[in-house]
Amino acid sequence: MGARRPHVARVWQPWLSGHVLLLIPIALIVLITFADIVTPRDIVLSPLLAIAPAITAWFEGPRVTAFIGVLAVAGQALTGWRHDLLLSRNILAPMAALAILSGVVVFFCVVRDRQRRQLAQVRTVAEAAQHVLLWPLPTQLGPLQLACLYQAAEEEAEIGGDLYAAARTDSGARVMIGDVRGKGLPALGEAALLLGAFREAAHQHASLPQLAAALEHSIARYLTDFEPEHEGEVGERFVTALLLEFPDDEPVIRMTSCGHLAPMLLGPYHTVTMPSLHPAPPLGIGLTDPDQHALDVLPFGPGDTLLLYTDGIIEARDRHGTFYPLAERAAQWSGHHPEALLHHLQRDLIAHTDGRLDDDVALIAIRRTPIPHPGHHLGRTFQTGAFRYPSESTES
């Protein structure tokens, strides 16, 4: 029996906390009724009983609120009976007014609870759709350790357009992170289309520029079939995306940017490098020629961490309007495991914004781990920093 006491205490604690609050309106009814009885008849305190159901509606549902309303009316009736005025208009009229007021409060409780249930259902469906859409990234892809984070904006129950995906190829791994313009169902449709197209095309194209062109074809077909009804939105639907390739046998990253933010390379001694990319316009603009997409290469050796992100995190502000300093904060935890890095960033972001985000946030942390290859020798040396890499040399 002794072993069960902590569990019983945890079960009863929520019940007690809710019903302790219920003592407040009951105590108010008792005090107001008693004060109205002991005071002279010309001092009327019974209208104050309306406070009790109004307070109850703040933390209880319609049934308990209705019960408190009945107690308030009973308290007013007791006052009239004690003063021998129960059947007089001076008592019957306030009793009727209190009953009507309590009924109105109960009605709004019913409406509020219904809206809460509907909102909870919408949020549940949105979260389920988001989880189906964004498959969890594997924690290990060859020599890569991965961690991902999706932090939805809390103020609205809308499905965001931030997206990410990863695929294992014969010679390495490919990763995509993107951001669909807008929110809601249109953004969800375009995000689902792009993710599906990437998961299929990531294994079929030799270079990232070819992959970007294939994704552009998919987006173009979708926008042709589902052009928005409002003329003001025509031509304004696009997706920013960053495509990355991590070869197993070379300590580099190959990147093709379609209007997306450049990643951050976190090195030893809390250093942060911002590579200079050569971005093409976002997907959906109409660049279907692979030659229109540049390929950039960045050294990425064992122990380095790459941080991918969407604009929701760098545009997050505190109460004073200060943007979140992502590079500065990421440098503090650059030596941590990818999962721990994102955990620290998430907590720090919530503290910076007081939990209020205006846009969804997607983060991916990728670290290369050393994998010994006996007899293997890298015959190519890469200089520090990002540089232009001709797309023709990667096609074979």
XYZ file of C-alpha atoms in Angstrom:
396
model
C 0.000 0.000 0.000
C 2.853 2.369 0.783
C 4.228 2.063 -2.741
C 0.937 3.285 -4.215
C 0.690 6.528 -2.285
C 2.804 8.676 -4.691
C 0.682 7.504 -7.626
C -2.548 8.247 -5.764
C -1.239 11.696 -4.881
C -0.465 12.445 -8.536
C -3.969 11.340 -9.559
C -5.728 13.441 -6.941
C -3.581 16.547 -7.320
C -5.277 17.856 -10.546
C -8.710 17.109 -9.059
C -7.896 19.002 -5.876
C -6.390 21.996 -7.695
C -9.550 22.391 -9.812
C -11.967 22.016 -6.926
C -10.045 24.331 -4.617
C -10.788 27.123 -7.094
C -14.451 26.169 -6.918
C -14.439 27.108 -3.236
C -13.946 30.759 -4.227
C -17.394 31.362 -5.829
C -19.073 29.235 -3.144
C -17.422 31.291 -0.423
C -18.506 34.494 -2.190
C -22.129 33.295 -2.270
C -22.029 32.459 1.427
C -20.416 35.755 2.436
C -22.630 37.960 0.247
C -25.801 36.157 1.367
C -24.831 36.402 5.054
C -23.921 40.074 4.709
C -27.211 40.815 2.941
C -29.163 39.097 5.726
C -27.499 40.896 8.633
C -27.560 44.352 7.049
C -30.646 46.598 7.090
C -33.248 46.178 4.341
C -32.319 49.429 2.660
C -28.820 48.063 1.941
C -29.081 45.553 -0.926
C -26.040 43.382 -1.583
C -27.667 40.508 -3.477
C -26.804 41.853 -6.993
C -23.172 41.075 -6.128
C -24.062 37.357 -6.328
C -23.698 37.613 -10.122
C -19.936 37.626 -9.571
C -19.988 33.936 -8.565
C -21.093 32.350 -11.894
C -18.982 34.844 -13.827
C -15.855 33.753 -11.928
C -16.727 30.057 -12.233
C -16.942 30.294 -16.016
C -13.249 31.219 -16.084
C -12.052 27.788 -14.921
C -15.037 25.411 -15.123
C -17.441 24.134 -17.752
C -21.135 24.925 -18.310
C -22.494 22.320 -15.863
C -20.536 23.534 -12.851
C -21.203 27.146 -13.849
C -24.934 26.414 -13.982
C -24.722 24.810 -10.531
C -23.058 27.914 -9.093
C -25.732 30.062 -10.774
C -28.438 28.011 -9.039
C -26.653 28.480 -5.712
C -26.490 32.240 -6.311
C -30.238 32.395 -7.030
C -30.873 30.277 -3.926
C -28.768 32.662 -1.867
C -30.839 35.598 -3.090
C -34.046 33.703 -2.311
C -32.770 32.989 1.205
C -32.147 36.691 1.730
C -35.714 37.512 0.655
C -37.128 34.813 2.894
C -35.186 36.063 5.911
C -36.520 39.573 5.294
C -40.086 38.284 4.607
C -39.860 39.729 1.077
C -39.567 36.516 -0.935
C -42.710 37.138 -3.018
C -42.189 40.857 -3.412
C -41.097 42.464 -6.654
C -37.968 43.768 -4.947
C -36.750 40.163 -4.634
C -38.424 38.396 -7.579
C -37.077 40.871 -10.140
C -33.409 40.548 -9.009
C -33.807 36.761 -8.815
C -35.079 36.640 -12.378
C -32.285 38.941 -13.550
C -29.674 36.790 -11.785
C -31.116 33.613 -13.313
C -31.074 35.151 -16.793
C -27.529 36.420 -16.307
C -26.388 32.989 -15.131
C -28.029 31.419 -18.153
C -26.177 33.796 -20.477
C -22.879 32.931 -18.785
C -23.620 29.216 -19.171
C -24.449 29.738 -22.850
C -21.122 31.416 -23.486
C -19.415 28.567 -21.612
C -21.011 26.101 -24.021
C -19.905 28.154 -27.038
C -16.380 28.537 -25.647
C -15.984 24.824 -24.941
C -17.255 23.938 -28.402
C -14.768 26.289 -30.016
C -11.983 24.852 -27.882
C -12.859 21.330 -28.991
C -12.967 22.397 -32.611
C -9.635 24.196 -32.311
C -8.081 21.197 -30.564
C -9.351 18.940 -33.349
C -7.960 21.268 -36.021
C -4.598 21.378 -34.288
C -4.557 17.606 -33.942
C -5.299 17.146 -37.631
C -2.709 19.771 -38.544
C -0.046 18.109 -36.419
C -0.902 14.677 -37.822
C -0.719 16.020 -41.375
C 2.583 17.703 -40.598
C 4.015 14.480 -39.185
C 2.866 12.488 -42.202
C 4.256 15.131 -44.521
C 7.592 15.550 -42.760
C 8.995 12.113 -42.175
C 11.440 12.071 -39.252
C 14.972 12.244 -40.556
C 17.221 9.302 -39.697
C 19.713 9.947 -36.939
C 22.498 8.413 -39.043
C 23.061 8.489 -42.805
C 26.380 6.873 -43.594
C 29.051 9.074 -41.973
C 26.483 11.761 -41.119
C 24.730 12.364 -37.815
C 21.435 14.194 -38.277
C 18.894 15.917 -36.075
C 15.854 17.937 -37.133
C 13.459 20.300 -35.415
C 10.114 21.734 -36.469
C 8.757 24.472 -34.206
C 5.281 25.573 -35.253
C 4.002 29.076 -34.604
C 1.786 28.828 -31.519
C -0.703 31.618 -32.123
C -2.522 30.033 -35.058
C -3.484 26.455 -35.804
C -2.279 26.628 -39.396
C -0.110 24.139 -41.233
C 3.115 25.773 -42.240
C 5.092 25.432 -45.430
C 8.525 24.677 -43.979
C 9.842 21.332 -45.181
C 12.856 19.048 -45.124
C 13.811 15.604 -46.390
C 16.831 13.345 -46.716
C 17.690 10.453 -49.010
C 20.529 7.950 -49.070
C 22.176 7.444 -52.481
C 24.772 4.946 -53.692
C 27.683 7.305 -53.075
C 26.444 9.538 -50.277
C 23.410 11.378 -48.955
C 21.213 14.183 -50.206
C 19.263 16.606 -48.039
C 16.716 19.287 -48.848
C 15.299 22.091 -46.741
C 12.739 24.551 -48.074
C 10.058 27.075 -47.340
C 6.793 27.446 -49.261
C 5.441 30.950 -49.595
C 2.273 31.271 -47.529
C 0.478 29.005 -45.073
C -2.557 26.772 -44.859
C -3.727 24.156 -47.342
C -2.122 25.707 -50.478
C 1.257 25.681 -48.750
C 0.652 22.128 -47.568
C -0.130 20.968 -51.119
C 3.004 22.503 -52.574
C 5.143 21.185 -49.724
C 3.767 17.668 -50.185
C 4.399 17.858 -53.935
C 7.992 19.025 -53.499
C 8.788 16.437 -50.853
C 7.375 13.628 -52.964
C 9.246 14.845 -56.030
C 12.523 15.077 -54.091
C 12.220 11.593 -52.586
C 11.707 10.158 -56.053
C 14.138 12.308 -58.050
C 16.993 12.295 -55.523
C 18.038 8.840 -56.789
C 17.622 9.569 -60.496
C 19.800 12.594 -61.255
C 23.584 12.693 -61.239
C 23.999 16.314 -60.146
C 22.187 18.765 -57.940
C 21.520 21.235 -60.797
C 19.748 18.418 -62.656
C 17.798 17.599 -59.503
C 16.800 21.263 -59.101
C 15.606 21.354 -62.725
C 13.521 18.217 -62.158
C 11.918 19.727 -59.069
C 11.194 22.884 -61.061
C 9.358 20.777 -63.654
C 7.233 19.208 -60.889
C 6.376 22.568 -59.335
C 5.539 24.061 -62.750
C 3.101 21.228 -63.539
C 1.440 21.629 -60.154
C 1.032 25.389 -60.504
C -0.420 24.937 -63.993
C -3.059 22.500 -62.740
C -3.850 24.375 -59.517
C -3.526 28.040 -60.416
C -5.052 30.245 -57.687
C -8.448 31.765 -58.303
C -7.409 35.258 -57.228
C -5.571 37.105 -59.963
C -3.397 38.880 -57.423
C -1.798 35.537 -56.439
C -0.942 34.423 -59.966
C 2.829 34.130 -60.327
C 3.389 34.717 -56.614
C 3.527 31.077 -55.510
C 7.033 29.723 -55.172
C 9.254 27.634 -52.932
C 12.741 28.434 -51.691
C 14.879 25.327 -51.393
C 18.446 24.354 -50.595
C 19.710 21.059 -52.027
C 22.772 19.461 -50.475
C 24.886 16.446 -51.316
C 27.318 14.770 -48.919
C 29.635 12.314 -50.694
C 30.991 9.488 -48.574
C 34.504 9.598 -50.038
C 35.144 13.369 -50.047
C 35.142 15.812 -47.099
C 32.928 18.345 -48.884
C 29.349 19.510 -49.288
C 27.870 20.251 -52.682
C 25.017 22.741 -52.604
C 22.508 24.212 -55.032
C 20.410 27.061 -53.687
C 17.042 27.954 -55.132
C 16.561 31.252 -53.353
C 17.061 29.734 -49.902
C 19.186 30.966 -47.036
C 22.793 29.832 -46.905
C 23.586 27.365 -44.099
C 25.983 27.917 -41.213
C 29.128 25.832 -40.847
C 29.998 25.344 -37.185
C 33.634 24.515 -36.624
C 35.936 24.041 -33.650
C 36.559 26.769 -31.094
C 32.975 28.090 -31.514
C 33.570 29.396 -35.034
C 30.722 30.024 -37.478
C 31.259 30.319 -41.231
C 28.621 31.768 -43.537
C 29.362 30.461 -47.050
C 28.767 32.718 -50.024
C 26.475 30.839 -52.406
C 25.318 31.579 -55.951
C 21.555 31.144 -55.571
C 19.131 30.729 -58.431
C 15.557 32.048 -58.153
C 13.095 29.985 -56.086
C 11.341 26.946 -57.499
C 8.182 27.887 -59.349
C 9.768 30.753 -61.303
C 10.384 28.636 -64.383
C 14.129 27.811 -64.512
C 14.006 24.310 -65.992
C 17.529 24.330 -67.496
C 20.172 22.688 -65.239
C 22.754 25.205 -66.472
C 20.754 27.964 -64.764
C 21.438 26.407 -61.351
C 24.910 26.867 -59.863
C 26.741 24.315 -57.773
C 28.767 25.492 -54.772
C 31.197 23.378 -52.769
C 32.190 23.813 -49.138
C 34.803 21.832 -47.192
C 33.124 19.612 -44.616
C 35.442 17.411 -42.628
C 35.011 15.102 -39.640
C 33.757 16.991 -36.603
C 32.214 19.854 -38.600
C 28.517 20.622 -38.140
C 26.247 22.178 -40.731
C 23.155 24.065 -39.572
C 20.269 24.440 -42.041
C 17.338 26.693 -41.188
C 14.336 28.592 -42.519
C 13.709 32.302 -42.177
C 11.292 31.843 -39.261
C 14.160 31.648 -36.783
C 16.227 34.617 -37.980
C 13.076 36.769 -38.205
C 11.904 35.868 -34.687
C 11.898 38.913 -32.387
C 11.770 39.568 -28.705
C 9.453 42.070 -27.013
C 11.802 44.913 -27.980
C 11.839 43.958 -31.673
C 15.370 42.494 -31.630
C 15.934 39.649 -34.085
C 17.119 36.305 -32.788
C 20.954 36.140 -33.120
C 21.167 32.633 -34.577
C 24.873 32.695 -35.506
C 25.906 33.976 -32.094
C 23.796 31.455 -30.193
C 24.709 28.521 -32.433
C 28.401 29.240 -31.859
C 27.919 28.652 -28.120
C 26.915 25.028 -28.692
C 28.913 24.286 -31.831
C 30.704 21.355 -30.222
C 27.532 19.586 -29.124
C 25.880 16.606 -30.752
C 23.343 17.699 -33.422
C 20.387 16.703 -31.260
C 21.735 18.588 -28.249
C 22.517 21.613 -30.441
C 18.926 21.859 -31.670
C 17.601 21.290 -28.150
C 19.599 24.259 -26.859
C 18.543 26.436 -29.803
C 14.881 25.584 -29.318
C 14.912 26.473 -25.628
C 16.858 29.650 -26.293
C 14.509 30.691 -29.110
C 11.429 30.198 -26.931
C 13.038 32.227 -24.162
C 13.992 34.980 -26.631
C 10.468 35.289 -28.049
C 8.571 34.488 -24.826
C 7.046 31.559 -26.690
C 5.476 33.740 -29.405
C 6.549 32.855 -32.935
C 5.172 34.642 -35.986
C 6.322 31.937 -38.394
C 7.179 28.262 -38.342
C 10.796 27.266 -37.800
C 12.637 24.315 -39.335
C 16.193 23.380 -38.356
C 18.526 20.580 -39.410
C 21.923 19.919 -37.836
C 24.321 17.609 -39.693
C 27.722 16.453 -38.425
C 30.245 14.347 -40.303
C 31.823 11.571 -38.264
C 35.137 9.970 -39.185
C 34.823 6.590 -40.893
C 38.135 4.839 -41.436
C 38.736 3.486 -44.928
C 41.909 1.367 -44.987
C 44.030 2.194 -47.991
C 41.720 5.015 -49.045
C 43.365 8.283 -50.091
C 41.682 11.521 -51.030
C 43.417 12.805 -54.125
C 41.772 16.244 -54.081
C 42.496 19.148 -51.767
C 39.813 21.766 -51.042
C 40.587 25.241 -49.898
C 38.857 26.927 -47.011
C 35.659 28.761 -47.829
C 32.953 28.288 -50.427
C 33.841 28.599 -54.088
C 32.199 28.225 -57.465
C 32.202 24.664 -58.725
C 31.370 24.020 -62.410
C 28.322 21.798 -62.731
C 29.780 19.995 -65.736
C 32.545 18.400 -63.694
C 30.093 16.520 -61.466
C 28.097 14.951 -64.265
C 29.198 11.504 -65.258
